[in-house]
Coordinates of N, CA and C in Angstrom, one line a residue:
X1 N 75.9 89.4 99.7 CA 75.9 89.8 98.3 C 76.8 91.0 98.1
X2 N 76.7 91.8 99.0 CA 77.7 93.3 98.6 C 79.1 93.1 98.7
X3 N 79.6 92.0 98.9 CA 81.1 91.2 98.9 C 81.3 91.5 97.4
X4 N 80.5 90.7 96.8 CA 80.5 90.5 95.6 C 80.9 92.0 94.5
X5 N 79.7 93.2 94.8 CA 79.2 94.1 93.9 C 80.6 95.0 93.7
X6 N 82.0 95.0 94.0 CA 82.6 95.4 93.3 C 83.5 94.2 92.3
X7 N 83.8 93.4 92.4 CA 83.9 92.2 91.3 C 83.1 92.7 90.0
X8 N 82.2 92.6 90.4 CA 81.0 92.7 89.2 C 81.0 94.0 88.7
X9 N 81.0 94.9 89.6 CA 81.5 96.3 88.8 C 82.7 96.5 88.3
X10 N 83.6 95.7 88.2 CA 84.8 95.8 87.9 C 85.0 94.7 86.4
X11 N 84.4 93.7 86.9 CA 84.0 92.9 86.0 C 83.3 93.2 84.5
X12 N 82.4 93.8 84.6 CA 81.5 94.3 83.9 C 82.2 95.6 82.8
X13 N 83.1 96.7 83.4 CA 83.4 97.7 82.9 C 84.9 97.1 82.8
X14 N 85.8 96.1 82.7 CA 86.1 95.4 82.0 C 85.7 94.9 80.7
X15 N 85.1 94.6 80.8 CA 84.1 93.7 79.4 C 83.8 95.5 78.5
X16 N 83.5 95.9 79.1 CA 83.5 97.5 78.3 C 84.5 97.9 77.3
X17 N 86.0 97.8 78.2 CA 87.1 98.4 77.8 C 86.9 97.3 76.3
X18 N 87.0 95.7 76.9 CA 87.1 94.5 75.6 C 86.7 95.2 74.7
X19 N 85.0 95.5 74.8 CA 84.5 95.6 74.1 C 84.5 96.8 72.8
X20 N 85.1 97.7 73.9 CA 85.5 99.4 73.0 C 86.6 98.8 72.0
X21 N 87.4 98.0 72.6 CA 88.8 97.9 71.7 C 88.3 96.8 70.4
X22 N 87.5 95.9 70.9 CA 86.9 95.0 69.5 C 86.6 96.1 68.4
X23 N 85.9 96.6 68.9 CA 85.0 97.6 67.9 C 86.0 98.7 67.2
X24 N 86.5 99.6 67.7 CA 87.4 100.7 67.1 C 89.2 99.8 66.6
X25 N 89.1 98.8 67.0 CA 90.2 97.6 67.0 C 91.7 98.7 67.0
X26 N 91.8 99.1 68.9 CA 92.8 99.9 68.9 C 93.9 99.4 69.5
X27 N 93.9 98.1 70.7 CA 95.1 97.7 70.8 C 95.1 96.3 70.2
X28 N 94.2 95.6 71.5 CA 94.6 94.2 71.1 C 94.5 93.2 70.5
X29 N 93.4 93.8 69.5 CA 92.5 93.1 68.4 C 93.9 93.2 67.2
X30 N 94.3 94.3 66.7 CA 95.2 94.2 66.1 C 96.7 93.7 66.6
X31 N 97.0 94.1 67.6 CA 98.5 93.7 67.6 C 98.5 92.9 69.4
X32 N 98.0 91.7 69.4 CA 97.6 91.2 71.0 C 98.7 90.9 71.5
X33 N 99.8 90.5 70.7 CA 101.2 90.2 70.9 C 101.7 91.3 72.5
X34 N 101.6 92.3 71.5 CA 102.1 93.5 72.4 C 101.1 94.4 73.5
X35 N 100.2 93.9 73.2 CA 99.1 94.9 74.0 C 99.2 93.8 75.8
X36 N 99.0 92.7 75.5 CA 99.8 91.6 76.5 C 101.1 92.1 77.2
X37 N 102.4 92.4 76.3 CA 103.2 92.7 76.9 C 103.2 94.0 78.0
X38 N 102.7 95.2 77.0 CA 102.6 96.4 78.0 C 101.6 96.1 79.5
X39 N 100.8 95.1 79.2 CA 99.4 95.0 80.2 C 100.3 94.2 81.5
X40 N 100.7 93.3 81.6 CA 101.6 92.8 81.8 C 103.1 93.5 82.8
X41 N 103.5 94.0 82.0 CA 104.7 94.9 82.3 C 103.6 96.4 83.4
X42 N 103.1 96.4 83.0 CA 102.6 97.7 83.8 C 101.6 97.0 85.2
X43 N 100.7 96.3 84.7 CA 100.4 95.7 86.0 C 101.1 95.1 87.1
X44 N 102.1 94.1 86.5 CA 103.4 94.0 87.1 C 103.7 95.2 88.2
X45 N 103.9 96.8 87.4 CA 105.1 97.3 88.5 C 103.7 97.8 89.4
X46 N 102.6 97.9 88.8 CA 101.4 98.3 90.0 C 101.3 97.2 91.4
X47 N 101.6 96.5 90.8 CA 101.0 95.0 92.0 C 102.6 95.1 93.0
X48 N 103.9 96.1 92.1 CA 105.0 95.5 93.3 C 104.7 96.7 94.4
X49 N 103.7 98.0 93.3 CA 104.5 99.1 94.1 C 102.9 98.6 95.7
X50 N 101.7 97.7 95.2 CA 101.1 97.5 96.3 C 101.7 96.6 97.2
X51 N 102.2 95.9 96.2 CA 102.9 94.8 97.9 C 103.8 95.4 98.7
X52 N 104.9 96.4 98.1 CA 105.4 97.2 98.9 C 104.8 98.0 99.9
X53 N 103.3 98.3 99.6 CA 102.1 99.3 100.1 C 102.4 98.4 101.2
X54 N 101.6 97.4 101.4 CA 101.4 96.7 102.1 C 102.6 96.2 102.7
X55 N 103.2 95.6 102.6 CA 104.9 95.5 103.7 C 104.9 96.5 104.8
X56 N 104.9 97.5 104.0 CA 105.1 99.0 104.7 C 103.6 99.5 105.9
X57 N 102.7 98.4 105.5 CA 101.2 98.6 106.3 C 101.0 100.4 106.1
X58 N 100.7 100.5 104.7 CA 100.2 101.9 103.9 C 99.1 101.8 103.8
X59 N 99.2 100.3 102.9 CA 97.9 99.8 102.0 C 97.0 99.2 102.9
X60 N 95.6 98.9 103.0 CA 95.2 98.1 103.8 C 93.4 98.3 103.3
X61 N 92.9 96.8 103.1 CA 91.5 96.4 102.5 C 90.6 96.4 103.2
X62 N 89.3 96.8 103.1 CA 88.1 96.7 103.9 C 87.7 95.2 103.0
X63 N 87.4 94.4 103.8 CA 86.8 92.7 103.8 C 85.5 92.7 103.7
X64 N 84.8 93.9 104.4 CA 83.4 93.8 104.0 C 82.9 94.3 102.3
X65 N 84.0 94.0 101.5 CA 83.5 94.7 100.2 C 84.6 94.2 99.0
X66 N 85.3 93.0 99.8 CA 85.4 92.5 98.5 C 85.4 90.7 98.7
X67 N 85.5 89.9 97.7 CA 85.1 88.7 97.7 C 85.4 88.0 98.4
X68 N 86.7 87.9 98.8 CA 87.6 86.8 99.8 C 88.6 85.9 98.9
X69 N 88.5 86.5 97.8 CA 89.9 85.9 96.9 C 90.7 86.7 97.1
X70 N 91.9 86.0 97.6 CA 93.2 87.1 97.9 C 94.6 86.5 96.2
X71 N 95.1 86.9 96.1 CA 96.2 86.8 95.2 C 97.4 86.6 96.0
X72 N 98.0 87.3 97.3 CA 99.0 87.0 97.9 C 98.9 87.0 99.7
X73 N 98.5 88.2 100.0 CA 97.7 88.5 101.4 C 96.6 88.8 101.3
X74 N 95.7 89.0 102.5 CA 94.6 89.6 102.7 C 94.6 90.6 101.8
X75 N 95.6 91.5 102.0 CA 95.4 93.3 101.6 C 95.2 93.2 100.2
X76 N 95.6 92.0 99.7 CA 95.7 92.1 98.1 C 94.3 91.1 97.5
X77 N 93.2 91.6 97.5 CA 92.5 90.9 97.3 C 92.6 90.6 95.3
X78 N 91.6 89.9 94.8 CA 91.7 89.7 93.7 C 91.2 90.8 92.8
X79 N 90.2 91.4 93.6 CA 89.7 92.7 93.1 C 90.8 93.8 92.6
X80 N 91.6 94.0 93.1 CA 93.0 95.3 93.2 C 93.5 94.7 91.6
X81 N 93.6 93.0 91.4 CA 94.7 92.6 90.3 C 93.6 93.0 89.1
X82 N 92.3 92.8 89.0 CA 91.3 92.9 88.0 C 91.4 94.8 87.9
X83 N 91.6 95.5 89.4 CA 91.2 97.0 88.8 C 92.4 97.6 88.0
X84 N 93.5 97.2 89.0 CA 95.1 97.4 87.7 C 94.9 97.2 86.3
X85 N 94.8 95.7 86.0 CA 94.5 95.6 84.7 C 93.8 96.6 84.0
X86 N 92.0 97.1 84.4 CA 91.1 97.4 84.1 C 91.7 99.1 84.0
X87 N 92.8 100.0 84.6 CA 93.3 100.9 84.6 C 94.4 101.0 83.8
X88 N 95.4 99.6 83.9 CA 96.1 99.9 82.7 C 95.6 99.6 81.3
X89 N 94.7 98.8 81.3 CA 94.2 98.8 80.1 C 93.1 100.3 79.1
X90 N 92.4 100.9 80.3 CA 91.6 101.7 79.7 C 93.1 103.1 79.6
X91 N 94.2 102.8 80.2 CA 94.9 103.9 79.4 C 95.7 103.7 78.2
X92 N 95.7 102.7 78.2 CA 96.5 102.0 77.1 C 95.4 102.5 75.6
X93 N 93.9 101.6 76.1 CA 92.9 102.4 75.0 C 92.6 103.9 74.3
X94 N 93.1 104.8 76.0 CA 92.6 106.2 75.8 C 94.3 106.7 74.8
X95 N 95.5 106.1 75.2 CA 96.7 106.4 74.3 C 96.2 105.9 72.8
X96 N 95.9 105.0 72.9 CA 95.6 104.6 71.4 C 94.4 105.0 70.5
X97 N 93.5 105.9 71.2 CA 91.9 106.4 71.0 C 92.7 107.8 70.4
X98 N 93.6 108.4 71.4 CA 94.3 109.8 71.1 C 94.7 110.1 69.8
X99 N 95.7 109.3 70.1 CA 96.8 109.1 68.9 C 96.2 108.6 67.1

């Protein structure tokens, strides 16, 4: 089960961010068009600058703690693609919370 418990913690405080942005309707509730594009574009250059991590054997995943869903290699588990998001998105909220 402890495979699991960051999924779910990542999972869960995801649904947070959703949730903050439904409510105060700061990015993607109003304009999803573009809140997509920046999410997108920014997770993008996160995921190249890890595969680069990884080429370079920088980056490297402990297996006892995350699911066994990989996205490209081992090192890239699915968890890393959900916490990018989850990072670019709660900045994207905190610029738009600011402002």
């Amino acid at each position: 089960m402890q495979r699991y418990y960051y999924l779910i913690f990542l999972s869960f405080s995801l649904s947070g961010l959703v949730f903050a942005d439904w409510k105060w309707k700061l990015a993607f509730f109003p304009r999803y068009r573009r809140t997509l594009l920046v999410l997108a574009c920014s997770v993008g250059f996160f995921l190249l600058w890890d595969i680069t991590g990884i080429y370079l054997d920088v980056f490297h995943t402990n297996q006892a703690w995350v699911s066994g869903l990989h996205v490209f290699t081992p090192d890239l588990p699915i968890e890393e693609f959900i916490f990018l998001t989850f990072l670019s998105y709660f900045s994207l909220l905190a610029w738009r919370r600011i402002k």
